[in-house]
mmCIF file of C-alpha atoms in Angstrom:
data_model
loop_
_atom_site.group_PDB
_atom_site.id
_atom_site.type_symbol
_atom_site.label_atom_id
_atom_site.label_comp_id
_atom_site.label_asym_id
_atom_site.label_seq_id
_atom_site.Cartn_x
_atom_site.Cartn_y
_atom_site.Cartn_z
ATOM 1 C CA VAL A 19 57.182 12.636 -176.396
ATOM 2 C CA ASN A 20 53.638 11.278 -176.546
ATOM 3 C CA PHE A 21 52.804 9.422 -179.778
ATOM 4 C CA GLY A 22 49.348 8.782 -181.195
ATOM 5 C CA ARG A 23 46.275 10.522 -182.564
ATOM 6 C CA ASN A 24 43.897 13.055 -180.930
ATOM 7 C CA SER A 25 45.349 12.301 -177.494
ATOM 8 C CA ASN A 26 47.211 15.395 -176.323
ATOM 9 C CA ALA A 27 48.789 15.187 -172.882
ATOM 10 C CA THR A 28 49.587 18.159 -170.663
ATOM 11 C CA THR A 29 53.028 19.552 -169.827
ATOM 12 C CA PRO A 30 55.759 18.282 -169.796
ATOM 13 C CA TRP A 31 54.713 16.031 -172.689
ATOM 14 C CA ASN A 32 55.349 16.947 -176.325
ATOM 15 C CA ASN A 33 52.524 15.538 -178.431
ATOM 16 C CA PHE A 34 53.349 13.890 -181.758
ATOM 17 C CA MET A 35 49.766 13.563 -182.960
ATOM 18 C CA VAL A 36 49.014 12.559 -186.569
ATOM 19 C CA ASN A 37 46.206 10.863 -188.428
ATOM 20 C CA THR A 38 48.730 8.963 -190.536
ATOM 21 C CA ALA A 39 52.296 8.275 -189.379
ATOM 22 C CA SER A 40 54.037 8.901 -192.692
ATOM 23 C CA ASN A 41 57.659 9.229 -193.725
ATOM 24 C CA GLY A 42 58.712 12.861 -193.233
ATOM 25 C CA SER A 43 56.190 13.736 -190.523
ATOM 26 C CA SER A 44 57.950 15.603 -187.728
ATOM 27 C CA LEU A 45 57.591 17.345 -184.407
ATOM 28 C CA SER A 46 60.045 20.181 -183.851
ATOM 29 C CA SER A 47 61.163 22.518 -181.054
ATOM 30 C CA LEU A 48 60.541 20.016 -178.277
ATOM 31 C CA VAL A 49 59.998 21.616 -174.875
ATOM 32 C CA ASN A 50 61.981 20.116 -171.999
ATOM 33 C CA ASP A 51 60.735 19.353 -168.489
ATOM 34 C CA GLN A 52 61.931 22.784 -167.323
ATOM 35 C CA GLY A 53 59.662 24.487 -169.821
ATOM 36 C CA TYR A 54 62.425 25.600 -172.204
ATOM 37 C CA VAL A 55 62.066 25.279 -175.976
ATOM 38 C CA THR A 56 64.919 23.221 -177.444
ATOM 39 C CA ASN A 57 66.259 22.658 -180.950
ATOM 40 C CA ILE A 58 65.377 18.971 -180.778
ATOM 41 C CA SER A 59 63.003 17.522 -183.336
ATOM 42 C CA ALA A 60 61.697 14.025 -184.102
ATOM 43 C CA THR A 61 61.161 12.989 -187.717
ATOM 44 C CA LEU A 62 59.670 9.784 -189.077
ATOM 45 C CA GLU A 63 61.954 8.097 -191.624
ATOM 46 C CA THR A 64 59.513 5.337 -192.576
ATOM 47 C CA ASN A 65 55.775 4.867 -192.902
ATOM 48 C CA TRP A 66 54.136 3.222 -189.901
ATOM 49 C CA ASN A 67 51.276 0.773 -190.248
ATOM 50 C CA GLY A 68 48.957 2.818 -188.093
ATOM 51 C CA VAL A 69 48.237 5.160 -185.194
ATOM 52 C CA GLN A 70 45.663 4.899 -182.436
ATOM 53 C CA GLU A 71 44.211 7.267 -179.852
ATOM 54 C CA VAL A 72 43.019 4.544 -177.485
ATOM 55 C CA GLY A 73 44.034 0.932 -177.009
ATOM 56 C CA GLY A 74 46.788 1.026 -174.409
ATOM 57 C CA MET A 75 46.208 0.040 -170.815
ATOM 58 C CA PRO A 76 43.571 2.126 -168.982
ATOM 59 C CA ASN A 77 45.716 2.516 -165.862
ATOM 60 C CA GLY A 78 49.388 2.559 -164.929
ATOM 61 C CA ILE A 79 52.313 4.943 -165.312
ATOM 62 C CA TYR A 80 51.972 8.304 -167.048
ATOM 63 C CA THR A 81 48.688 9.966 -167.913
ATOM 64 C CA ASP A 82 45.847 8.272 -169.786
ATOM 65 C CA GLU A 83 46.624 10.190 -172.986
ATOM 66 C CA VAL A 84 50.231 8.919 -173.040
ATOM 67 C CA ARG A 85 49.483 5.383 -171.959
ATOM 68 C CA GLU A 86 46.577 4.724 -174.301
ATOM 69 C CA SER A 87 47.718 6.288 -177.617
ATOM 70 C CA TYR A 88 50.455 4.905 -179.859
ATOM 71 C CA PHE A 89 52.073 4.343 -183.244
ATOM 72 C CA TRP A 90 52.182 0.675 -184.294
ATOM 73 C CA THR A 91 53.957 -1.597 -186.754
ATOM 74 C CA ASN A 92 53.407 -5.174 -187.893
ATOM 75 C CA SER A 93 55.794 -5.059 -190.863
ATOM 76 C CA GLY A 94 59.256 -4.680 -189.422
ATOM 77 C CA GLN A 95 61.364 -1.798 -188.178
ATOM 78 C CA LYS A 96 60.212 1.815 -188.344
ATOM 79 C CA ASN A 97 62.840 4.530 -187.813
ATOM 80 C CA ILE A 98 62.667 7.918 -186.131
ATOM 81 C CA ARG A 99 65.454 10.484 -186.335
ATOM 82 C CA LEU A 100 66.140 12.792 -183.399
ATOM 83 C CA SER A 101 68.001 15.921 -184.499
ATOM 84 C CA GLY A 102 69.141 19.126 -182.840
ATOM 85 C CA LEU A 103 70.907 17.204 -180.068
ATOM 86 C CA ASN A 104 74.119 18.431 -178.486
ATOM 87 C CA PRO A 105 77.066 16.378 -179.836
ATOM 88 C CA ALA A 106 78.960 17.087 -176.596
ATOM 89 C CA PHE A 107 76.291 15.294 -174.515
ATOM 90 C CA ILE A 108 75.305 11.681 -174.225
ATOM 91 C CA TYR A 109 71.654 10.630 -174.157
ATOM 92 C CA ASN A 110 69.492 7.982 -172.540
ATOM 93 C CA LEU A 111 66.272 7.017 -174.324
ATOM 94 C CA GLU A 112 63.404 5.418 -172.381
ATOM 95 C CA PHE A 113 60.651 3.662 -174.353
ATOM 96 C CA PHE A 114 57.116 2.681 -173.391
ATOM 97 C CA GLY A 115 54.724 0.510 -175.385
ATOM 98 C CA SER A 116 51.299 -0.744 -174.327
ATOM 99 C CA ARG A 117 48.312 -2.558 -175.827
ATOM 100 C CA ASN A 118 45.260 -3.737 -173.929
ATOM 101 C CA LYS A 119 45.171 -7.106 -175.704
ATOM 102 C CA ASN A 120 46.950 -10.444 -175.681
ATOM 103 C CA GLY A 121 48.979 -11.944 -178.528
ATOM 104 C CA ASP A 122 52.603 -11.465 -179.556
ATOM 105 C CA ARG A 123 53.150 -7.775 -178.932
ATOM 106 C CA ARG A 124 56.829 -7.883 -178.005
ATOM 107 C CA THR A 125 58.412 -4.693 -179.261
ATOM 108 C CA VAL A 126 62.086 -4.240 -180.181
ATOM 109 C CA TYR A 127 63.648 -0.797 -179.732
ATOM 110 C CA SER A 128 67.106 -0.404 -181.257
ATOM 111 C CA ILE A 129 69.905 2.076 -181.850
ATOM 112 C CA GLY A 130 72.718 0.788 -184.041
ATOM 113 C CA GLN A 131 73.698 -2.661 -182.791
ATOM 114 C CA GLU A 132 72.072 -2.208 -179.366
ATOM 115 C CA SER A 133 68.476 -3.286 -178.785
ATOM 116 C CA VAL A 134 66.007 -3.894 -175.964
ATOM 117 C CA VAL A 135 62.708 -5.789 -175.956
ATOM 118 C CA LEU A 136 59.481 -4.850 -174.162
ATOM 119 C CA GLU A 137 56.382 -7.010 -173.746
ATOM 120 C CA SER A 138 53.674 -4.494 -174.680
ATOM 121 C CA SER A 139 50.689 -6.807 -174.216
ATOM 122 C CA PHE A 140 48.779 -5.634 -171.113
ATOM 123 C CA ASN A 141 51.792 -3.532 -170.150
ATOM 124 C CA SER A 142 50.838 -0.802 -167.701
ATOM 125 C CA ASN A 143 54.115 0.228 -166.079
ATOM 126 C CA GLN A 144 57.203 -1.377 -167.645
ATOM 127 C CA THR A 145 59.682 0.636 -169.708
ATOM 128 C CA VAL A 146 63.012 -0.157 -171.364
ATOM 129 C CA THR A 147 66.016 2.130 -171.789
ATOM 130 C CA ILE A 148 69.069 2.399 -173.999
ATOM 131 C CA ASN A 149 71.746 4.381 -172.159
ATOM 132 C CA GLY A 150 74.908 6.205 -173.092
ATOM 133 C CA ILE A 151 74.082 7.104 -176.699
ATOM 134 C CA GLU A 152 76.409 9.513 -178.475
ATOM 135 C CA PRO A 153 74.833 11.635 -181.231
ATOM 136 C CA ASN A 154 76.695 11.849 -184.507
ATOM 137 C CA ALA A 155 78.634 14.991 -185.421
ATOM 138 C CA ASN A 156 75.412 16.559 -186.735
ATOM 139 C CA GLY A 157 73.642 16.050 -183.395
ATOM 140 C CA GLU A 158 71.451 13.162 -184.565
ATOM 141 C CA ILE A 159 70.347 9.798 -183.188
ATOM 142 C CA VAL A 160 68.225 7.347 -185.185
ATOM 143 C CA PHE A 161 66.248 4.708 -183.304
ATOM 144 C CA GLY A 162 64.096 1.889 -184.594
ATOM 145 C CA VAL A 163 60.857 0.305 -183.373
ATOM 146 C CA ALA A 164 59.889 -3.149 -184.637
ATOM 147 C CA ASN A 165 57.554 -6.035 -184.024
ATOM 148 C CA ILE A 166 59.652 -8.996 -182.949
ATOM 149 C CA ASN A 167 58.469 -11.298 -185.750
ATOM 150 C CA ALA A 168 58.301 -9.752 -189.203
ATOM 151 C CA ASN A 169 57.969 -13.062 -191.072
ATOM 152 C CA GLY A 170 54.222 -13.096 -191.538
ATOM 153 C CA GLU A 171 53.156 -14.507 -188.166
ATOM 154 C CA PHE A 172 51.002 -12.305 -185.931
ATOM 155 C CA SER A 173 53.274 -9.786 -184.246
ATOM 156 C CA VAL A 174 52.818 -6.083 -183.478
ATOM 157 C CA GLY A 175 55.187 -3.469 -182.047
ATOM 158 C CA TYR A 176 54.206 -0.236 -180.295
ATOM 159 C CA LEU A 177 55.573 3.186 -179.481
ATOM 160 C CA ASN A 178 53.416 5.005 -176.926
ATOM 161 C CA SER A 179 56.051 7.330 -175.504
ATOM 162 C CA LEU A 180 59.700 8.319 -175.523
ATOM 163 C CA ILE A 181 61.645 10.107 -172.787
ATOM 164 C CA ILE A 182 64.916 11.780 -173.832
ATOM 165 C CA GLU A 183 67.446 12.358 -171.063
ATOM 166 C CA SER A 184 70.605 14.362 -171.767
ATOM 167 C CA VAL A 185 73.785 13.953 -169.734
ATOM 168 C CA ASP A 186 76.663 16.427 -169.856
ATOM 169 C CA ASP A 187 79.416 13.914 -169.227
ATOM 170 C CA GLY A 188 82.354 16.287 -169.534
ATOM 171 C CA GLY A 189 83.579 14.707 -172.755
ATOM 172 C CA VAL A 190 85.983 11.830 -172.233
ATOM 173 C CA PRO A 191 84.919 8.751 -170.240
ATOM 174 C CA LEU A 192 85.809 8.164 -166.615
ATOM 175 C CA ALA A 193 88.740 5.899 -165.866
ATOM 176 C CA PRO A 194 88.061 2.245 -165.031
ATOM 177 C CA SER A 195 88.939 1.160 -161.500
ATOM 178 C CA ALA A 196 89.402 -1.895 -159.250
ATOM 179 C CA LEU A 197 91.531 -3.724 -161.825
ATOM 180 C CA ILE A 198 92.384 -7.250 -160.641
ATOM 181 C CA ALA A 199 94.389 -10.072 -162.211
ATOM 182 C CA ASP A 200 93.983 -13.807 -161.577
ATOM 183 C CA PHE A 201 96.509 -16.415 -162.755
ATOM 184 C CA GLN A 202 94.770 -19.440 -164.291
ATOM 185 C CA GLY A 203 97.768 -21.625 -165.155
ATOM 186 C CA GLY A 204 98.051 -20.941 -168.872
ATOM 187 C CA SER A 205 96.440 -17.522 -168.806
ATOM 188 C CA ILE A 206 95.780 -14.411 -166.733
ATOM 189 C CA ASP A 207 92.215 -13.173 -166.300
ATOM 190 C CA LEU A 208 91.713 -9.426 -165.892
ATOM 191 C CA GLU A 209 88.597 -7.767 -164.508
ATOM 192 C CA TRP A 210 87.775 -4.123 -163.758
ATOM 193 C CA THR A 211 84.930 -1.750 -162.918
ATOM 194 C CA ASP A 212 83.388 0.337 -165.696
ATOM 195 C CA ASN A 213 82.745 3.818 -164.253
ATOM 196 C CA SER A 214 81.475 5.564 -167.388
ATOM 197 C CA MET A 215 78.353 5.440 -169.520
ATOM 198 C CA ASN A 216 79.860 6.949 -172.662
ATOM 199 C CA GLU A 217 82.844 4.805 -173.587
ATOM 200 C CA ASN A 218 83.172 3.232 -177.016
ATOM 201 C CA GLY A 219 85.486 0.562 -175.627
ATOM 202 C CA PHE A 220 88.543 -0.221 -173.540
ATOM 203 C CA GLU A 221 92.246 -0.574 -174.245
ATOM 204 C CA ILE A 222 94.299 -3.110 -172.279
ATOM 205 C CA TYR A 223 98.014 -2.364 -171.921
ATOM 206 C CA LYS A 224 100.777 -4.709 -170.776
ATOM 207 C CA SER A 225 104.395 -4.316 -169.715
ATOM 208 C CA VAL A 226 106.767 -7.225 -169.058
ATOM 209 C CA GLY A 227 109.546 -7.035 -166.482
ATOM 210 C CA ASP A 228 108.963 -3.417 -165.444
ATOM 211 C CA THR A 229 106.268 -0.739 -165.450
ATOM 212 C CA LEU A 230 108.049 1.526 -167.935
ATOM 213 C CA SER A 231 107.310 -0.078 -171.302
ATOM 214 C CA PHE A 232 103.548 -0.578 -171.654
ATOM 215 C CA THR A 233 102.267 -1.539 -175.106
ATOM 216 C CA LEU A 234 98.711 -2.026 -176.328
ATOM 217 C CA LEU A 235 97.646 -5.639 -175.830
ATOM 218 C CA SER A 236 94.021 -5.506 -176.994
ATOM 219 C CA THR A 237 91.014 -3.265 -177.669
ATOM 220 C CA ILE A 238 87.558 -4.480 -176.620
ATOM 221 C CA ASP A 239 83.972 -3.259 -176.870
ATOM 222 C CA ARG A 240 82.067 -0.970 -174.524
ATOM 223 C CA ASP A 241 80.545 -2.435 -171.350
ATOM 224 C CA VAL A 242 82.951 -5.413 -171.459
ATOM 225 C CA THR A 243 84.876 -5.582 -168.170
ATOM 226 C CA THR A 244 86.951 -8.761 -168.521
ATOM 227 C CA PHE A 245 89.866 -9.906 -170.668
ATOM 228 C CA THR A 246 92.014 -13.055 -170.773
ATOM 229 C CA ASP A 247 95.710 -12.802 -171.649
ATOM 230 C CA THR A 248 97.198 -16.036 -173.006
ATOM 231 C CA GLN A 249 100.488 -14.472 -174.135
ATOM 232 C CA LEU A 250 102.358 -15.075 -170.892
ATOM 233 C CA SER A 251 106.016 -14.527 -170.003
ATOM 234 C CA ALA A 252 108.321 -15.951 -167.360
ATOM 235 C CA ASP A 253 108.938 -12.394 -166.154
ATOM 236 C CA GLU A 254 106.543 -10.377 -164.015
ATOM 237 C CA GLN A 255 103.667 -8.939 -166.021
ATOM 238 C CA HIS A 256 101.960 -5.609 -165.419
ATOM 239 C CA TYR A 257 98.582 -4.446 -166.726
ATOM 240 C CA ARG A 258 96.553 -1.261 -166.908
ATOM 241 C CA VAL A 259 93.295 -0.348 -168.671
ATOM 242 C CA ARG A 260 91.739 2.833 -170.012
ATOM 243 C CA ALA A 261 88.431 3.736 -171.658
ATOM 244 C CA PHE A 262 87.991 5.720 -174.850
ATOM 245 C CA ASN A 263 85.343 7.401 -176.985
ATOM 246 C CA LEU A 264 85.254 9.824 -179.904
ATOM 247 C CA ARG A 265 86.333 12.657 -177.617
ATOM 248 C CA GLY A 266 89.486 10.991 -176.299
ATOM 249 C CA PHE A 267 90.854 8.690 -173.612
ATOM 250 C CA SER A 268 90.258 8.335 -169.891
ATOM 251 C CA ASP A 269 93.024 8.197 -167.347
ATOM 252 C CA TYR A 270 94.553 4.763 -166.858
ATOM 253 C CA SER A 271 93.430 2.455 -164.120
ATOM 254 C CA ASP A 272 95.855 1.532 -161.383
ATOM 255 C CA ILE A 273 98.496 -0.994 -162.403
ATOM 256 C CA VAL A 274 98.087 -4.609 -161.377
ATOM 257 C CA SER A 275 101.023 -7.054 -161.469
ATOM 258 C CA LEU A 276 101.497 -10.819 -161.468
#
């Protein structure tokens, strides 16, 4: 999606061109890179401070129309709702912001509790991405764009373009692998490999004395691949880990014992 004013780019870009970026403005029936019309739409949920048709870097990635035009904010976070997404897919969102000037133009892009920061000042080719996003049950994702300092000091955030990538992940996350355990005297450190992009978190299970009576030891957040167990026993201890999301649970990892 190319954002701005009077700066239409050619296929495969969808052009969100407005004179005023106002709450409720939308672009519907986005066309994907294969030329197919989708049900996806983008709707502004807040008023932006302004739009511009030129002002980004004159050379770099993408076409001139995409690179030079933008929506901008200097008064905190502005939200955009993506709707018409497939709830069975996960999505990766890639953001680009650019301004052909110096100053504090660090831009924060966020979805829920996850955020990434891009230096937009004189940016010609850098992008940032938030991966593994699950739409809600209605097929929606809301993302925010903000200037990094909304406390009155000079600070501006930019949205020049957005790339939406869908991934049919098959539903449940892949099982973690390469689980290892390391005895540290008063504790056991566990570490594993995260093989999925769509987990909501991990469950760590433990069995003492045999491998027949595993119980849930702890639940931890997504993308965390370590855990320390301080509840030790004199008997041999066995561990296994699995990932989970809203669609269910992965297979368990292999068992590791100490």
